[in-house]
């Protein structure tokens, strides 16, 4: 790694769980883990998993995998019709005791913004390809969680947030699908709608500060969400912002 090209110093702690990429890097995926970095690295190692970076509670950044290699963090997932997200992405885990159900530490967010901007600039990652694990696996994952500060990140040019204009589109499935979410079944549509809310309308989602959250990323029945006018309004706005990048 070219340490001199980084805007800050990070600690390397290599994990052996990686292979060669089969696709060019075009995405950035955020996660959270309910451990500090040292515990989290041990846990990933036990599970034969990995992530390129881990941001510890105090904002220290640990690098576990060379960015040129394919880390194993995304699992079965999809975004904008793209699969093999591990081949296409750089993964960042953020240490958080409640898996993002409550505010992140300021120093973590500062480090995360610096690291993300550096990665985005070097790999030319478009804003619409910056995602939560819960965005790309809405039926399996809930991280980095409803308190992840997407608005603050977007203000620092990391990802997308609301804009001034709204679309007049009313087809919810069309809009979710265009943004990138999976909509191939009724179950996935509901899971994707809930994942959208976790990111863009968190007051519509439940707070569940438990590790079991990862096994239960959304309530069984989210069908009422699909008829909610506030949800539709948020979707019409975000859909418009994503259209700017196609
Ligand atoms: Zn994750």
PDB file of N, CA, C and O in Angstrom, residues 78-79 134-141 172-173 175-200 205 217-219 222 225-226 231 235:
ATOM      1  N   UNK A  78     -27.102  -7.380  -3.789  1.00  0.00           N
ATOM      2  CA  UNK A  78     -27.290  -6.820  -5.129  1.00  0.00           C
ATOM      3  C   UNK A  78     -27.633  -5.339  -5.026  1.00  0.00           C
ATOM      4  O   UNK A  78     -28.300  -4.907  -4.083  1.00  0.00           O
ATOM      5  N   UNK A  79     -27.174  -4.554  -6.025  1.00  0.00           N
ATOM      6  CA  UNK A  79     -27.486  -3.114  -6.081  1.00  0.00           C
ATOM      7  C   UNK A  79     -27.531  -2.683  -7.532  1.00  0.00           C
ATOM      8  O   UNK A  79     -26.604  -2.982  -8.288  1.00  0.00           O
ATOM      9  N   UNK A 134     -27.399  -2.844   4.568  1.00  0.00           N
ATOM     10  CA  UNK A 134     -28.850  -3.082   4.550  1.00  0.00           C
ATOM     11  C   UNK A 134     -29.496  -2.691   3.214  1.00  0.00           C
ATOM     12  O   UNK A 134     -30.572  -3.193   2.889  1.00  0.00           O
ATOM     13  N   UNK A 135     -28.852  -1.821   2.450  1.00  0.00           N
ATOM     14  CA  UNK A 135     -29.387  -1.476   1.127  1.00  0.00           C
ATOM     15  C   UNK A 135     -29.216  -2.636   0.137  1.00  0.00           C
ATOM     16  O   UNK A 135     -30.084  -2.877  -0.694  1.00  0.00           O
ATOM     17  N   UNK A 136     -28.090  -3.317   0.229  1.00  0.00           N
ATOM     18  CA  UNK A 136     -27.766  -4.342  -0.773  1.00  0.00           C
ATOM     19  C   UNK A 136     -28.215  -5.742  -0.359  1.00  0.00           C
ATOM     20  O   UNK A 136     -28.221  -6.647  -1.179  1.00  0.00           O
ATOM     21  N   UNK A 137     -28.580  -5.901   0.921  1.00  0.00           N
ATOM     22  CA  UNK A 137     -29.111  -7.186   1.422  1.00  0.00           C
ATOM     23  C   UNK A 137     -30.268  -6.891   2.376  1.00  0.00           C
ATOM     24  O   UNK A 137     -30.219  -7.216   3.553  1.00  0.00           O
ATOM     25  N   UNK A 138     -31.346  -6.269   1.865  1.00  0.00           N
ATOM     26  CA  UNK A 138     -32.409  -5.754   2.755  1.00  0.00           C
ATOM     27  C   UNK A 138     -33.173  -6.842   3.492  1.00  0.00           C
ATOM     28  O   UNK A 138     -33.776  -6.562   4.521  1.00  0.00           O
ATOM     29  N   UNK A 139     -33.136  -8.070   2.977  1.00  0.00           N
ATOM     30  CA  UNK A 139     -33.851  -9.155   3.653  1.00  0.00           C
ATOM     31  C   UNK A 139     -32.967  -9.878   4.668  1.00  0.00           C
ATOM     32  O   UNK A 139     -33.430 -10.765   5.371  1.00  0.00           O
ATOM     33  N   UNK A 140     -31.685  -9.497   4.740  1.00  0.00           N
ATOM     34  CA  UNK A 140     -30.766 -10.195   5.648  1.00  0.00           C
ATOM     35  C   UNK A 140     -30.079  -9.283   6.649  1.00  0.00           C
ATOM     36  O   UNK A 140     -29.722  -9.714   7.746  1.00  0.00           O
ATOM     37  N   UNK A 141     -29.854  -8.022   6.298  1.00  0.00           N
ATOM     38  CA  UNK A 141     -28.962  -7.174   7.094  1.00  0.00           C
ATOM     39  C   UNK A 141     -29.604  -5.844   7.481  1.00  0.00           C
ATOM     40  O   UNK A 141     -30.423  -5.304   6.731  1.00  0.00           O
ATOM     41  N   UNK A 172     -44.038   2.937  -6.784  1.00  0.00           N
ATOM     42  CA  UNK A 172     -43.057   2.711  -5.725  1.00  0.00           C
ATOM     43  C   UNK A 172     -41.998   1.696  -6.144  1.00  0.00           C
ATOM     44  O   UNK A 172     -40.801   1.898  -5.917  1.00  0.00           O
ATOM     45  N   UNK A 173     -42.443   0.612  -6.779  1.00  0.00           N
ATOM     46  CA  UNK A 173     -41.497  -0.445  -7.178  1.00  0.00           C
ATOM     47  C   UNK A 173     -40.512   0.097  -8.211  1.00  0.00           C
ATOM     48  O   UNK A 173     -39.304  -0.150  -8.128  1.00  0.00           O
ATOM     49  N   UNK A 175     -39.497   3.163  -8.563  1.00  0.00           N
ATOM     50  CA  UNK A 175     -38.551   4.093  -7.926  1.00  0.00           C
ATOM     51  C   UNK A 175     -37.526   3.355  -7.068  1.00  0.00           C
ATOM     52  O   UNK A 175     -36.323   3.647  -7.134  1.00  0.00           O
ATOM     53  N   UNK A 176     -37.983   2.390  -6.266  1.00  0.00           N
ATOM     54  CA  UNK A 176     -37.045   1.614  -5.430  1.00  0.00           C
ATOM     55  C   UNK A 176     -36.024   0.896  -6.310  1.00  0.00           C
ATOM     56  O   UNK A 176     -34.827   0.887  -6.027  1.00  0.00           O
ATOM     57  N   UNK A 177     -36.529   0.309  -7.399  1.00  0.00           N
ATOM     58  CA  UNK A 177     -35.674  -0.446  -8.304  1.00  0.00           C
ATOM     59  C   UNK A 177     -34.656   0.462  -8.994  1.00  0.00           C
ATOM     60  O   UNK A 177     -33.477   0.120  -9.120  1.00  0.00           O
ATOM     61  N   UNK A 178     -35.110   1.640  -9.406  1.00  0.00           N
ATOM     62  CA  UNK A 178     -34.210   2.582 -10.083  1.00  0.00           C
ATOM     63  C   UNK A 178     -33.082   3.022  -9.147  1.00  0.00           C
ATOM     64  O   UNK A 178     -31.912   3.118  -9.545  1.00  0.00           O
ATOM     65  N   UNK A 179     -33.441   3.304  -7.893  1.00  0.00           N
ATOM     66  CA  UNK A 179     -32.415   3.719  -6.928  1.00  0.00           C
ATOM     67  C   UNK A 179     -31.368   2.619  -6.773  1.00  0.00           C
ATOM     68  O   UNK A 179     -30.169   2.907  -6.690  1.00  0.00           O
ATOM     69  N   UNK A 180     -31.833   1.354  -6.786  1.00  0.00           N
ATOM     70  CA  UNK A 180     -30.880   0.248  -6.703  1.00  0.00           C
ATOM     71  C   UNK A 180     -31.382  -0.953  -5.937  1.00  0.00           C
ATOM     72  O   UNK A 180     -30.766  -2.021  -5.972  1.00  0.00           O
ATOM     73  N   UNK A 181     -32.519  -0.786  -5.242  1.00  0.00           N
ATOM     74  CA  UNK A 181     -33.010  -1.846  -4.355  1.00  0.00           C
ATOM     75  C   UNK A 181     -33.562  -3.047  -5.127  1.00  0.00           C
ATOM     76  O   UNK A 181     -34.024  -2.920  -6.257  1.00  0.00           O
ATOM     77  N   UNK A 182     -33.536  -4.208  -4.442  1.00  0.00           N
ATOM     78  CA  UNK A 182     -34.088  -5.443  -5.008  1.00  0.00           C
ATOM     79  C   UNK A 182     -35.619  -5.430  -4.870  1.00  0.00           C
ATOM     80  O   UNK A 182     -36.136  -5.142  -3.801  1.00  0.00           O
ATOM     81  N   UNK A 183     -36.317  -5.749  -5.968  1.00  0.00           N
ATOM     82  CA  UNK A 183     -37.788  -5.693  -5.954  1.00  0.00           C
ATOM     83  C   UNK A 183     -38.400  -6.896  -6.680  1.00  0.00           C
ATOM     84  O   UNK A 183     -39.507  -6.816  -7.205  1.00  0.00           O
ATOM     85  N   UNK A 184     -37.685  -8.029  -6.724  1.00  0.00           N
ATOM     86  CA  UNK A 184     -38.146  -9.147  -7.541  1.00  0.00           C
ATOM     87  C   UNK A 184     -39.244  -9.984  -6.889  1.00  0.00           C
ATOM     88  O   UNK A 184     -39.764 -10.902  -7.515  1.00  0.00           O
ATOM     89  N   UNK A 185     -39.592  -9.711  -5.628  1.00  0.00           N
ATOM     90  CA  UNK A 185     -40.708 -10.416  -4.981  1.00  0.00           C
ATOM     91  C   UNK A 185     -41.384  -9.437  -4.029  1.00  0.00           C
ATOM     92  O   UNK A 185     -40.806  -8.411  -3.661  1.00  0.00           O
ATOM     93  N   UNK A 186     -42.618  -9.778  -3.613  1.00  0.00           N
ATOM     94  CA  UNK A 186     -43.330  -8.911  -2.677  1.00  0.00           C
ATOM     95  C   UNK A 186     -42.532  -8.770  -1.376  1.00  0.00           C
ATOM     96  O   UNK A 186     -42.436  -7.678  -0.803  1.00  0.00           O
ATOM     97  N   UNK A 187     -41.940  -9.865  -0.941  1.00  0.00           N
ATOM     98  CA  UNK A 187     -41.142  -9.841   0.296  1.00  0.00           C
ATOM     99  C   UNK A 187     -39.943  -8.897   0.159  1.00  0.00           C
ATOM    100  O   UNK A 187     -39.635  -8.117   1.067  1.00  0.00           O
ATOM    101  N   UNK A 188     -39.279  -8.949  -0.998  1.00  0.00           N
ATOM    102  CA  UNK A 188     -38.116  -8.081  -1.214  1.00  0.00           C
ATOM    103  C   UNK A 188     -38.525  -6.617  -1.367  1.00  0.00           C
ATOM    104  O   UNK A 188     -37.802  -5.720  -0.934  1.00  0.00           O
ATOM    105  N   UNK A 189     -39.694  -6.384  -1.971  1.00  0.00           N
ATOM    106  CA  UNK A 189     -40.177  -4.998  -2.095  1.00  0.00           C
ATOM    107  C   UNK A 189     -40.374  -4.398  -0.703  1.00  0.00           C
ATOM    108  O   UNK A 189     -39.937  -3.278  -0.420  1.00  0.00           O
ATOM    109  N   UNK A 190     -41.005  -5.178   0.178  1.00  0.00           N
ATOM    110  CA  UNK A 190     -41.251  -4.682   1.536  1.00  0.00           C
ATOM    111  C   UNK A 190     -39.939  -4.495   2.302  1.00  0.00           C
ATOM    112  O   UNK A 190     -39.747  -3.494   3.005  1.00  0.00           O
ATOM    113  N   UNK A 191     -39.023  -5.459   2.166  1.00  0.00           N
ATOM    114  CA  UNK A 191     -37.731  -5.346   2.844  1.00  0.00           C
ATOM    115  C   UNK A 191     -36.955  -4.140   2.324  1.00  0.00           C
ATOM    116  O   UNK A 191     -36.313  -3.407   3.090  1.00  0.00           O
ATOM    117  N   UNK A 192     -37.029  -3.914   1.017  1.00  0.00           N
ATOM    118  CA  UNK A 192     -36.326  -2.782   0.419  1.00  0.00           C
ATOM    119  C   UNK A 192     -36.935  -1.455   0.859  1.00  0.00           C
ATOM    120  O   UNK A 192     -36.207  -0.483   1.111  1.00  0.00           O
ATOM    121  N   UNK A 193     -38.261  -1.406   0.955  1.00  0.00           N
ATOM    122  CA  UNK A 193     -38.925  -0.185   1.424  1.00  0.00           C
ATOM    123  C   UNK A 193     -38.480   0.129   2.855  1.00  0.00           C
ATOM    124  O   UNK A 193     -38.235   1.289   3.207  1.00  0.00           O
ATOM    125  N   UNK A 194     -38.364  -0.917   3.663  1.00  0.00           N
ATOM    126  CA  UNK A 194     -37.925  -0.712   5.047  1.00  0.00           C
ATOM    127  C   UNK A 194     -36.452  -0.262   5.078  1.00  0.00           C
ATOM    128  O   UNK A 194     -36.086   0.631   5.852  1.00  0.00           O
ATOM    129  N   UNK A 195     -35.623  -0.855   4.232  1.00  0.00           N
ATOM    130  CA  UNK A 195     -34.205  -0.462   4.160  1.00  0.00           C
ATOM    131  C   UNK A 195     -34.084   0.992   3.703  1.00  0.00           C
ATOM    132  O   UNK A 195     -33.240   1.749   4.204  1.00  0.00           O
ATOM    133  N   UNK A 196     -34.928   1.383   2.751  1.00  0.00           N
ATOM    134  CA  UNK A 196     -34.947   2.780   2.298  1.00  0.00           C
ATOM    135  C   UNK A 196     -35.225   3.700   3.484  1.00  0.00           C
ATOM    136  O   UNK A 196     -34.564   4.730   3.667  1.00  0.00           O
ATOM    137  N   UNK A 197     -36.230   3.324   4.305  1.00  0.00           N
ATOM    138  CA  UNK A 197     -36.586   4.156   5.462  1.00  0.00           C
ATOM    139  C   UNK A 197     -35.454   4.187   6.489  1.00  0.00           C
ATOM    140  O   UNK A 197     -35.194   5.231   7.089  1.00  0.00           O
ATOM    141  N   UNK A 198     -34.806   3.054   6.707  1.00  0.00           N
ATOM    142  CA  UNK A 198     -33.708   3.041   7.678  1.00  0.00           C
ATOM    143  C   UNK A 198     -32.668   4.084   7.300  1.00  0.00           C
ATOM    144  O   UNK A 198     -32.057   4.710   8.152  1.00  0.00           O
ATOM    145  N   UNK A 199     -32.521   4.305   6.009  1.00  0.00           N
ATOM    146  CA  UNK A 199     -31.500   5.239   5.538  1.00  0.00           C
ATOM    147  C   UNK A 199     -32.014   6.668   5.366  1.00  0.00           C
ATOM    148  O   UNK A 199     -31.327   7.629   5.701  1.00  0.00           O
ATOM    149  N   UNK A 200     -33.242   6.803   4.835  1.00  0.00           N
ATOM    150  CA  UNK A 200     -33.707   8.140   4.468  1.00  0.00           C
ATOM    151  C   UNK A 200     -34.879   8.659   5.323  1.00  0.00           C
ATOM    152  O   UNK A 200     -35.203   9.844   5.253  1.00  0.00           O
ATOM    153  N   UNK A 205     -38.830   3.546  11.190  1.00  0.00           N
ATOM    154  CA  UNK A 205     -38.315   2.212  11.523  1.00  0.00           C
ATOM    155  C   UNK A 205     -38.227   2.046  13.040  1.00  0.00           C
ATOM    156  O   UNK A 205     -38.175   3.023  13.774  1.00  0.00           O
ATOM    157  N   UNK A 217     -33.870  -8.098  10.066  1.00  0.00           N
ATOM    158  CA  UNK A 217     -33.626  -6.736   9.594  1.00  0.00           C
ATOM    159  C   UNK A 217     -34.879  -5.889   9.409  1.00  0.00           C
ATOM    160  O   UNK A 217     -34.793  -4.680   9.320  1.00  0.00           O
ATOM    161  N   UNK A 218     -36.055  -6.517   9.339  1.00  0.00           N
ATOM    162  CA  UNK A 218     -37.273  -5.712   9.147  1.00  0.00           C
ATOM    163  C   UNK A 218     -38.460  -6.476   9.738  1.00  0.00           C
ATOM    164  O   UNK A 218     -38.424  -7.693   9.855  1.00  0.00           O
ATOM    165  N   UNK A 219     -39.539  -5.766  10.106  1.00  0.00           N
ATOM    166  CA  UNK A 219     -40.726  -6.450  10.625  1.00  0.00           C
ATOM    167  C   UNK A 219     -41.305  -7.395   9.569  1.00  0.00           C
ATOM    168  O   UNK A 219     -41.078  -7.201   8.368  1.00  0.00           O
ATOM    169  N   UNK A 222     -44.438  -5.244   6.232  1.00  0.00           N
ATOM    170  CA  UNK A 222     -44.190  -3.806   6.019  1.00  0.00           C
ATOM    171  C   UNK A 222     -45.155  -3.260   4.975  1.00  0.00           C
ATOM    172  O   UNK A 222     -44.892  -2.221   4.367  1.00  0.00           O
ATOM    173  N   UNK A 225     -46.343   0.357   5.040  1.00  0.00           N
ATOM    174  CA  UNK A 225     -45.343   1.357   4.635  1.00  0.00           C
ATOM    175  C   UNK A 225     -45.550   1.764   3.170  1.00  0.00           C
ATOM    176  O   UNK A 225     -45.381   2.930   2.804  1.00  0.00           O
ATOM    177  N   UNK A 226     -45.914   0.781   2.342  1.00  0.00           N
ATOM    178  CA  UNK A 226     -46.057   1.035   0.905  1.00  0.00           C
ATOM    179  C   UNK A 226     -47.237   1.961   0.608  1.00  0.00           C
ATOM    180  O   UNK A 226     -47.358   2.475  -0.507  1.00  0.00           O
ATOM    181  N   UNK A 231     -43.711   8.229   3.272  1.00  0.00           N
ATOM    182  CA  UNK A 231     -42.763   7.347   2.584  1.00  0.00           C
ATOM    183  C   UNK A 231     -42.722   7.665   1.094  1.00  0.00           C
ATOM    184  O   UNK A 231     -41.652   7.822   0.499  1.00  0.00           O
ATOM    185  N   UNK A 235     -39.550   9.018  -1.052  1.00  0.00           N
ATOM    186  CA  UNK A 235     -39.087   8.231  -2.197  1.00  0.00           C
ATOM    187  C   UNK A 235     -39.063   9.083  -3.473  1.00  0.00           C
ATOM    188  O   UNK A 235     -38.120   9.002  -4.270  1.00  0.00           O
TER     189      UNK A 235
END
